Amino acid sequence: MNNFIIRFILLFSPLYRKIGCNTAQLEVILRTKLLMDDRRPMTAFGGKAKKESNYSSWINFLLLMVMGCVLLLFLFSISQSYLSFTIYFGMFMSMLCLSLIADFSVILLDSKDNFILLPRPVDDRTLSMSRILHIGISVFKQALGLALPGLLFTTVSRGGLAGFIFVAQMMIATILSVLFVNLFYLVAMRLVSLQRFKDIVAYLQIFFSVLIFALYYTMPTLLESALVQQLDFTATPWLWLTPSAWISGLQEIGEGHWSLLACSLSLMAVLSPLLALWLMVGKFTSGFNAMLASLQTSDEVMPKEEVRPSRYSLGDRMAAVLTTSSLENAGFGLVWRLTARTREFKIKVYPSIAYVAVYFFFMFFVRNKGNAGMSWAERWDDALAQHSYLFIFYFSLFTLLTVFQFITQSEKYKAAWIYFVAPVQQPGLLMSGVLKAAFVKFYLPFTTVFAALGLAFIGPSVINDVLLSMAVGGIAAILICLFTVTGYPFSQPIKKTEGRFLANLLLIGLISAIGFGHYLVVKYEWLVWILMILAAGTFFLLLHYFKKESWEKAEFRDE
Amino acid sequence: MNQYEPIIRIQNLHKSYGDKEVLKGIDLEIYPGEVIGYIGPNGAGKSTTVKILTGLIEDFEGNITIDQMHLKDQVLPIKAIMGYVPENAELYDVLSPLEYLDFVGKLYGMDASVITERATRLLTAFGLGESFNKRMDTFSKGMKQKVLLVSGIIHNPKILILDEPLSGLDANAVIIVKELISLLAKEGKTIFYCSHMMDVVEKVSDRILLINKGRIVANGTFEQLKADHGNSLEHIFAKLTGHAESSGSAANIMSAFE
């Protein structure tokens, strides 16, 4: 694919020469960059563990096509074509923007350019042209992948002209997305430091995956709801202000509806990308390049921000109360702090925390589709009466699975030499600190919130249920840690594959079975109390042995 | 301990990765208070030796006694009396220096209050007084290296193993570290100093060990080595590692342009 793309791009060589670019250099730079893109480990989802990837861009392309298929939902579930295209392109543009923001952060913030290209006799025009084209290619690949299902659908269901218009729509949407991403970068980079900026990108990625999860659960219900189906596009002026509405106007024209609204929206659709291009090429590039060049020069070393105020933070106080030895304390403190500050950990784990909240919402308000007539209050009462709220206690344990799956991984895994140089007498103690920190930080908050809600809406009878589920949670945490954690925290390189699949599956089965068991006995209060005492006893016994575990599987990685 | 009893004794140390033998029988005796300069070309086996001594690599052949304990049997008590500063400034840099040192100190079983006091004093002495509570991801390599040096000595070890400790440090910090090394040695600490920088090794070391292709090829004070092999350490290095005609290779490089 790359070869083809480059040949296509070089068809315009005379044009580049006219602007003052050196086409030979341009070709070499682009070829090398595309080659590197193909070998770049994928950020979006897991590939093979060790084997370096040669087809990253292809696999990414396929993945985007799958997402594009999901977007089709909007095209065929909403009856008015105006509205369906508006929502479709709205989603298309937001997905493209988010994907581009994540992708650009890798391409643009690659400071290697500063060391490899800038010292060479490559002139500024060639350099910025290569950058623009490189980004253009990556944008094109992504937009095409995302739009292909929509294009096929539109062509088949509406005919060739609609398909042709769809291509134009896609191009406009893409150009506008690039403008938005550009604006985002300009603003963000002017306002915050590089470190903060990477954090922002990370948070956006977290937000993105939560959004997709939430949409997956709520979209079908939402789309069927009267709110969306009865929305009249032509009578909703605020919708006309969205770029996706302008783009959808083109399809109206294609169908021969020459209304004033359709004409003016279409005019906007044609003019806005021209304006966007003028802004990006004329106004933004110079400032942008200057900013990129100033990034990550090694002289900028004095820390300016991120002063931590007090030494006795919540984590320290928790550690003091919950740990009994300095080794345990060390494990607790390290996990408490690093989980809050390690970007890659947050990207992977925080979404799963949000899933619990989304799932909570889903369980109480969206489920029970059979009784579509139920009001939200009725659904809430129903969930309480059937004790199905119990499952949320157990569902939050799945967060711990994710936490323990990623807690050993870090970009800074080489810093783990310290575990192996230090005279760690009882690794189990260190790991019990890790366990406690993870439990307190990623499980207890849920339980506390749910317990408070339970007390407020159900009453004291929920106390034994909370305690039982907590004790079970503790047991589960120990088992998860024992069976899925293969090393000290933040001591292994980042893996793409989900290791320990079978162990995870078994643990999920076990947790679900226990949750279901609890559901069966919930009516017998005394039984719940007895089970609670038994479970708590088991928990403390397990913890005692957990501390003696030798953790021989934690190995020093010397790579 | 007896001044004449070696604190580190290595006998017939072999180590292979697969069928590649990296260490081919190392024999060494190091005495308390000595500063040993351990030098050798890339791939000679320097860092393997260091990793074995620090307990990072546990499977090796041969005998190692440290402070009269066998490394194979009593690895934890040995780790407790050793300090290690690795090259490449690898640490958890989202922590602040105080947080990192707190973590390291606790791994050595130290008391939180002792850690804080020593860390504060050591960091101040290294000129990091204003950066106690700042995250190290904004630090320069030299600043991180200083934190690592502090983490290597915070538990007051008997033996200090330094792997390229000066990399990234500016000239002033280099002076501090050099002085520190001689002060520590005066206190009776043993220092095992690995480096490529001949001029520093020449100045700080009591004794120089040159390793090449998994064997010790020279062992003696700088004066002894000079008497035997040549007048500068660089010269000795080149001669013993088989690059005596290094001026010839430079000439070959130049000839490529002809």
JSON list of C-alpha atoms in Angstrom, two decimals, chain A residues 38-165:
[
{"chain": "A", "resi": 38, "resn": "ASP", "atom": "CA", "xyz": [4.32, -0.06, 9.76]},
{"chain": "A", "resi": 39, "resn": "ARG", "atom": "CA", "xyz": [6.78, -1.29, 12.33]},
{"chain": "A", "resi": 40, "resn": "ARG", "atom": "CA", "xyz": [5.53, 0.86, 15.14]},
{"chain": "A", "resi": 41, "resn": "PRO", "atom": "CA", "xyz": [3.91, -1.21, 17.84]},
{"chain": "A", "resi": 42, "resn": "MET", "atom": "CA", "xyz": [0.22, -0.56, 17.76]},
{"chain": "A", "resi": 43, "resn": "THR", "atom": "CA", "xyz": [-1.22, 1.70, 20.38]},
{"chain": "A", "resi": 44, "resn": "ALA", "atom": "CA", "xyz": [-4.84, 0.90, 19.73]},
{"chain": "A", "resi": 45, "resn": "PHE", "atom": "CA", "xyz": [-5.04, -2.75, 20.62]},
{"chain": "A", "resi": 46, "resn": "GLY", "atom": "CA", "xyz": [-3.00, -5.85, 21.25]},
{"chain": "A", "resi": 47, "resn": "GLY", "atom": "CA", "xyz": [-0.94, -7.51, 18.56]},
{"chain": "A", "resi": 48, "resn": "LYS", "atom": "CA", "xyz": [1.52, -10.30, 19.04]},
{"chain": "A", "resi": 49, "resn": "ALA", "atom": "CA", "xyz": [3.65, -10.20, 22.11]},
{"chain": "A", "resi": 50, "resn": "LYS", "atom": "CA", "xyz": [7.27, -10.21, 21.11]},
{"chain": "A", "resi": 51, "resn": "LYS", "atom": "CA", "xyz": [7.23, -10.35, 17.37]},
{"chain": "A", "resi": 52, "resn": "GLU", "atom": "CA", "xyz": [7.75, -6.97, 15.84]},
{"chain": "A", "resi": 53, "resn": "SER", "atom": "CA", "xyz": [4.87, -5.93, 13.70]},
{"chain": "A", "resi": 54, "resn": "ASN", "atom": "CA", "xyz": [5.22, -5.28, 9.99]},
{"chain": "A", "resi": 55, "resn": "TYR", "atom": "CA", "xyz": [1.62, -4.62, 9.19]},
{"chain": "A", "resi": 56, "resn": "SER", "atom": "CA", "xyz": [0.50, -2.23, 11.91]},
{"chain": "A", "resi": 57, "resn": "SER", "atom": "CA", "xyz": [-1.15, 0.11, 9.47]},
{"chain": "A", "resi": 58, "resn": "TRP", "atom": "CA", "xyz": [-3.12, -2.67, 7.78]},
{"chain": "A", "resi": 59, "resn": "ILE", "atom": "CA", "xyz": [-4.41, -4.05, 11.04]},
{"chain": "A", "resi": 60, "resn": "ASN", "atom": "CA", "xyz": [-5.28, -0.58, 12.18]},
{"chain": "A", "resi": 61, "resn": "PHE", "atom": "CA", "xyz": [-7.13, -0.08, 8.94]},
{"chain": "A", "resi": 62, "resn": "LEU", "atom": "CA", "xyz": [-9.22, -3.18, 9.52]},
{"chain": "A", "resi": 63, "resn": "LEU", "atom": "CA", "xyz": [-9.95, -2.12, 13.06]},
{"chain": "A", "resi": 64, "resn": "LEU", "atom": "CA", "xyz": [-11.19, 1.24, 11.86]},
{"chain": "A", "resi": 65, "resn": "MET", "atom": "CA", "xyz": [-13.40, -0.53, 9.34]},
{"chain": "A", "resi": 66, "resn": "VAL", "atom": "CA", "xyz": [-15.00, -2.46, 12.16]},
{"chain": "A", "resi": 67, "resn": "MET", "atom": "CA", "xyz": [-15.66, 0.82, 13.95]},
{"chain": "A", "resi": 68, "resn": "GLY", "atom": "CA", "xyz": [-17.04, 2.19, 10.70]},
{"chain": "A", "resi": 69, "resn": "CYS", "atom": "CA", "xyz": [-19.50, -0.70, 10.65]},
{"chain": "A", "resi": 70, "resn": "VAL", "atom": "CA", "xyz": [-20.66, 0.27, 14.13]},
{"chain": "A", "resi": 71, "resn": "LEU", "atom": "CA", "xyz": [-21.32, 3.76, 12.83]},
{"chain": "A", "resi": 72, "resn": "LEU", "atom": "CA", "xyz": [-23.67, 2.31, 10.22]},
{"chain": "A", "resi": 73, "resn": "LEU", "atom": "CA", "xyz": [-26.10, 1.91, 13.08]},
{"chain": "A", "resi": 74, "resn": "PHE", "atom": "CA", "xyz": [-26.94, 5.58, 12.75]},
{"chain": "A", "resi": 75, "resn": "LEU", "atom": "CA", "xyz": [-27.57, 5.37, 9.06]},
{"chain": "A", "resi": 76, "resn": "PHE", "atom": "CA", "xyz": [-30.18, 2.68, 9.17]},
{"chain": "A", "resi": 77, "resn": "SER", "atom": "CA", "xyz": [-31.79, 3.11, 12.56]},
{"chain": "A", "resi": 78, "resn": "ILE", "atom": "CA", "xyz": [-32.87, 6.72, 12.11]},
{"chain": "A", "resi": 79, "resn": "SER", "atom": "CA", "xyz": [-35.58, 7.24, 9.60]},
{"chain": "A", "resi": 80, "resn": "GLN", "atom": "CA", "xyz": [-34.92, 10.85, 8.57]},
{"chain": "A", "resi": 81, "resn": "SER", "atom": "CA", "xyz": [-31.96, 10.97, 6.25]},
{"chain": "A", "resi": 82, "resn": "TYR", "atom": "CA", "xyz": [-31.04, 14.52, 7.28]},
{"chain": "A", "resi": 83, "resn": "LEU", "atom": "CA", "xyz": [-30.75, 13.57, 10.91]},
{"chain": "A", "resi": 84, "resn": "SER", "atom": "CA", "xyz": [-29.14, 10.21, 10.29]},
{"chain": "A", "resi": 85, "resn": "PHE", "atom": "CA", "xyz": [-26.33, 11.74, 8.20]},
{"chain": "A", "resi": 86, "resn": "THR", "atom": "CA", "xyz": [-25.87, 14.54, 10.70]},
{"chain": "A", "resi": 87, "resn": "ILE", "atom": "CA", "xyz": [-25.41, 12.08, 13.55]},
{"chain": "A", "resi": 88, "resn": "TYR", "atom": "CA", "xyz": [-23.34, 9.73, 11.40]},
{"chain": "A", "resi": 89, "resn": "PHE", "atom": "CA", "xyz": [-20.89, 12.43, 10.38]},
{"chain": "A", "resi": 90, "resn": "GLY", "atom": "CA", "xyz": [-20.89, 13.87, 13.87]},
{"chain": "A", "resi": 91, "resn": "MET", "atom": "CA", "xyz": [-19.77, 10.51, 15.19]},
{"chain": "A", "resi": 92, "resn": "PHE", "atom": "CA", "xyz": [-17.43, 10.00, 12.26]},
{"chain": "A", "resi": 93, "resn": "MET", "atom": "CA", "xyz": [-15.69, 13.29, 12.93]},
{"chain": "A", "resi": 94, "resn": "SER", "atom": "CA", "xyz": [-15.41, 12.78, 16.66]},
{"chain": "A", "resi": 95, "resn": "MET", "atom": "CA", "xyz": [-13.98, 9.30, 16.23]},
{"chain": "A", "resi": 96, "resn": "LEU", "atom": "CA", "xyz": [-11.57, 10.51, 13.60]},
{"chain": "A", "resi": 97, "resn": "CYS", "atom": "CA", "xyz": [-10.52, 13.44, 15.78]},
{"chain": "A", "resi": 98, "resn": "LEU", "atom": "CA", "xyz": [-9.87, 11.25, 18.80]},
{"chain": "A", "resi": 99, "resn": "SER", "atom": "CA", "xyz": [-8.01, 8.70, 16.75]},
{"chain": "A", "resi": 100, "resn": "LEU", "atom": "CA", "xyz": [-5.95, 11.45, 15.11]},
{"chain": "A", "resi": 101, "resn": "ILE", "atom": "CA", "xyz": [-5.14, 13.15, 18.39]},
{"chain": "A", "resi": 102, "resn": "ALA", "atom": "CA", "xyz": [-3.73, 9.90, 19.73]},
{"chain": "A", "resi": 103, "resn": "ASP", "atom": "CA", "xyz": [-1.92, 9.13, 16.51]},
{"chain": "A", "resi": 104, "resn": "PHE", "atom": "CA", "xyz": [-0.52, 12.59, 15.96]},
{"chain": "A", "resi": 105, "resn": "SER", "atom": "CA", "xyz": [0.92, 12.70, 19.41]},
{"chain": "A", "resi": 106, "resn": "VAL", "atom": "CA", "xyz": [3.21, 9.90, 18.28]},
{"chain": "A", "resi": 107, "resn": "ILE", "atom": "CA", "xyz": [4.01, 11.37, 14.86]},
{"chain": "A", "resi": 108, "resn": "LEU", "atom": "CA", "xyz": [4.28, 15.01, 15.80]},
{"chain": "A", "resi": 109, "resn": "LEU", "atom": "CA", "xyz": [5.91, 14.79, 19.17]},
{"chain": "A", "resi": 110, "resn": "ASP", "atom": "CA", "xyz": [8.58, 12.51, 17.84]},
{"chain": "A", "resi": 111, "resn": "SER", "atom": "CA", "xyz": [11.55, 14.61, 18.79]},
{"chain": "A", "resi": 112, "resn": "LYS", "atom": "CA", "xyz": [13.89, 12.35, 16.84]},
{"chain": "A", "resi": 113, "resn": "ASP", "atom": "CA", "xyz": [13.21, 14.59, 13.87]},
{"chain": "A", "resi": 114, "resn": "ASN", "atom": "CA", "xyz": [15.01, 17.30, 15.75]},
{"chain": "A", "resi": 115, "resn": "PHE", "atom": "CA", "xyz": [18.16, 15.20, 15.97]},
{"chain": "A", "resi": 116, "resn": "ILE", "atom": "CA", "xyz": [18.02, 13.32, 12.71]},
{"chain": "A", "resi": 117, "resn": "LEU", "atom": "CA", "xyz": [16.54, 15.68, 10.15]},
{"chain": "A", "resi": 118, "resn": "LEU", "atom": "CA", "xyz": [17.19, 19.18, 11.40]},
{"chain": "A", "resi": 119, "resn": "PRO", "atom": "CA", "xyz": [21.01, 18.92, 11.41]},
{"chain": "A", "resi": 120, "resn": "ARG", "atom": "CA", "xyz": [20.97, 17.65, 7.81]},
{"chain": "A", "resi": 121, "resn": "PRO", "atom": "CA", "xyz": [20.83, 19.95, 4.80]},
{"chain": "A", "resi": 122, "resn": "VAL", "atom": "CA", "xyz": [17.07, 19.62, 4.45]},
{"chain": "A", "resi": 123, "resn": "ASP", "atom": "CA", "xyz": [15.32, 22.92, 3.91]},
{"chain": "A", "resi": 124, "resn": "ASP", "atom": "CA", "xyz": [12.30, 24.01, 5.91]},
{"chain": "A", "resi": 125, "resn": "ARG", "atom": "CA", "xyz": [9.86, 23.70, 3.05]},
{"chain": "A", "resi": 126, "resn": "THR", "atom": "CA", "xyz": [10.75, 20.10, 2.33]},
{"chain": "A", "resi": 127, "resn": "LEU", "atom": "CA", "xyz": [10.59, 19.33, 6.01]},
{"chain": "A", "resi": 128, "resn": "SER", "atom": "CA", "xyz": [7.18, 20.84, 6.62]},
{"chain": "A", "resi": 129, "resn": "MET", "atom": "CA", "xyz": [5.87, 19.41, 3.35]},
{"chain": "A", "resi": 130, "resn": "SER", "atom": "CA", "xyz": [7.03, 15.95, 4.39]},
{"chain": "A", "resi": 131, "resn": "ARG", "atom": "CA", "xyz": [5.33, 16.43, 7.69]},
{"chain": "A", "resi": 132, "resn": "ILE", "atom": "CA", "xyz": [2.07, 17.58, 6.12]},
{"chain": "A", "resi": 133, "resn": "LEU", "atom": "CA", "xyz": [2.09, 14.74, 3.60]},
{"chain": "A", "resi": 134, "resn": "HIS", "atom": "CA", "xyz": [2.96, 12.17, 6.24]},
{"chain": "A", "resi": 135, "resn": "ILE", "atom": "CA", "xyz": [0.11, 13.34, 8.40]},
{"chain": "A", "resi": 136, "resn": "GLY", "atom": "CA", "xyz": [-2.10, 13.51, 5.34]},
{"chain": "A", "resi": 137, "resn": "ILE", "atom": "CA", "xyz": [-1.37, 9.90, 4.48]},
{"chain": "A", "resi": 138, "resn": "SER", "atom": "CA", "xyz": [-2.07, 8.74, 7.98]},
{"chain": "A", "resi": 139, "resn": "VAL", "atom": "CA", "xyz": [-5.28, 10.76, 8.07]},
{"chain": "A", "resi": 140, "resn": "PHE", "atom": "CA", "xyz": [-6.32, 9.40, 4.69]},
{"chain": "A", "resi": 141, "resn": "LYS", "atom": "CA", "xyz": [-5.76, 5.82, 5.78]},
{"chain": "A", "resi": 142, "resn": "GLN", "atom": "CA", "xyz": [-7.79, 6.30, 8.91]},
{"chain": "A", "resi": 143, "resn": "ALA", "atom": "CA", "xyz": [-10.62, 8.24, 7.31]},
{"chain": "A", "resi": 144, "resn": "LEU", "atom": "CA", "xyz": [-10.90, 5.71, 4.51]},
{"chain": "A", "resi": 145, "resn": "GLY", "atom": "CA", "xyz": [-11.06, 2.79, 6.91]},
{"chain": "A", "resi": 146, "resn": "LEU", "atom": "CA", "xyz": [-13.69, 4.49, 9.00]},
{"chain": "A", "resi": 147, "resn": "ALA", "atom": "CA", "xyz": [-15.79, 5.62, 6.03]},
{"chain": "A", "resi": 148, "resn": "LEU", "atom": "CA", "xyz": [-15.62, 2.56, 3.78]},
{"chain": "A", "resi": 149, "resn": "PRO", "atom": "CA", "xyz": [-18.58, 0.69, 5.32]},
{"chain": "A", "resi": 150, "resn": "GLY", "atom": "CA", "xyz": [-20.68, 3.87, 5.18]},
{"chain": "A", "resi": 151, "resn": "LEU", "atom": "CA", "xyz": [-19.69, 4.42, 1.55]},
{"chain": "A", "resi": 152, "resn": "LEU", "atom": "CA", "xyz": [-20.69, 0.90, 0.55]},
{"chain": "A", "resi": 153, "resn": "PHE", "atom": "CA", "xyz": [-23.94, 1.14, 2.48]},
{"chain": "A", "resi": 154, "resn": "THR", "atom": "CA", "xyz": [-24.87, 4.49, 0.95]},
{"chain": "A", "resi": 155, "resn": "THR", "atom": "CA", "xyz": [-23.99, 3.42, -2.57]},
{"chain": "A", "resi": 156, "resn": "VAL", "atom": "CA", "xyz": [-25.99, 0.22, -2.31]},
{"chain": "A", "resi": 157, "resn": "SER", "atom": "CA", "xyz": [-29.03, 1.71, -0.61]},
{"chain": "A", "resi": 158, "resn": "ARG", "atom": "CA", "xyz": [-29.18, 5.07, -2.33]},
{"chain": "A", "resi": 159, "resn": "GLY", "atom": "CA", "xyz": [-27.40, 4.69, -5.62]},
{"chain": "A", "resi": 160, "resn": "GLY", "atom": "CA", "xyz": [-24.26, 5.89, -7.35]},
{"chain": "A", "resi": 161, "resn": "LEU", "atom": "CA", "xyz": [-24.84, 9.60, -7.03]},
{"chain": "A", "resi": 162, "resn": "ALA", "atom": "CA", "xyz": [-25.33, 9.30, -3.27]},
{"chain": "A", "resi": 163, "resn": "GLY", "atom": "CA", "xyz": [-22.13, 7.28, -3.12]},
{"chain": "A", "resi": 164, "resn": "PHE", "atom": "CA", "xyz": [-20.28, 9.94, -5.05]},
{"chain": "A", "resi": 165, "resn": "ILE", "atom": "CA", "xyz": [-21.63, 12.64, -2.73]}
]
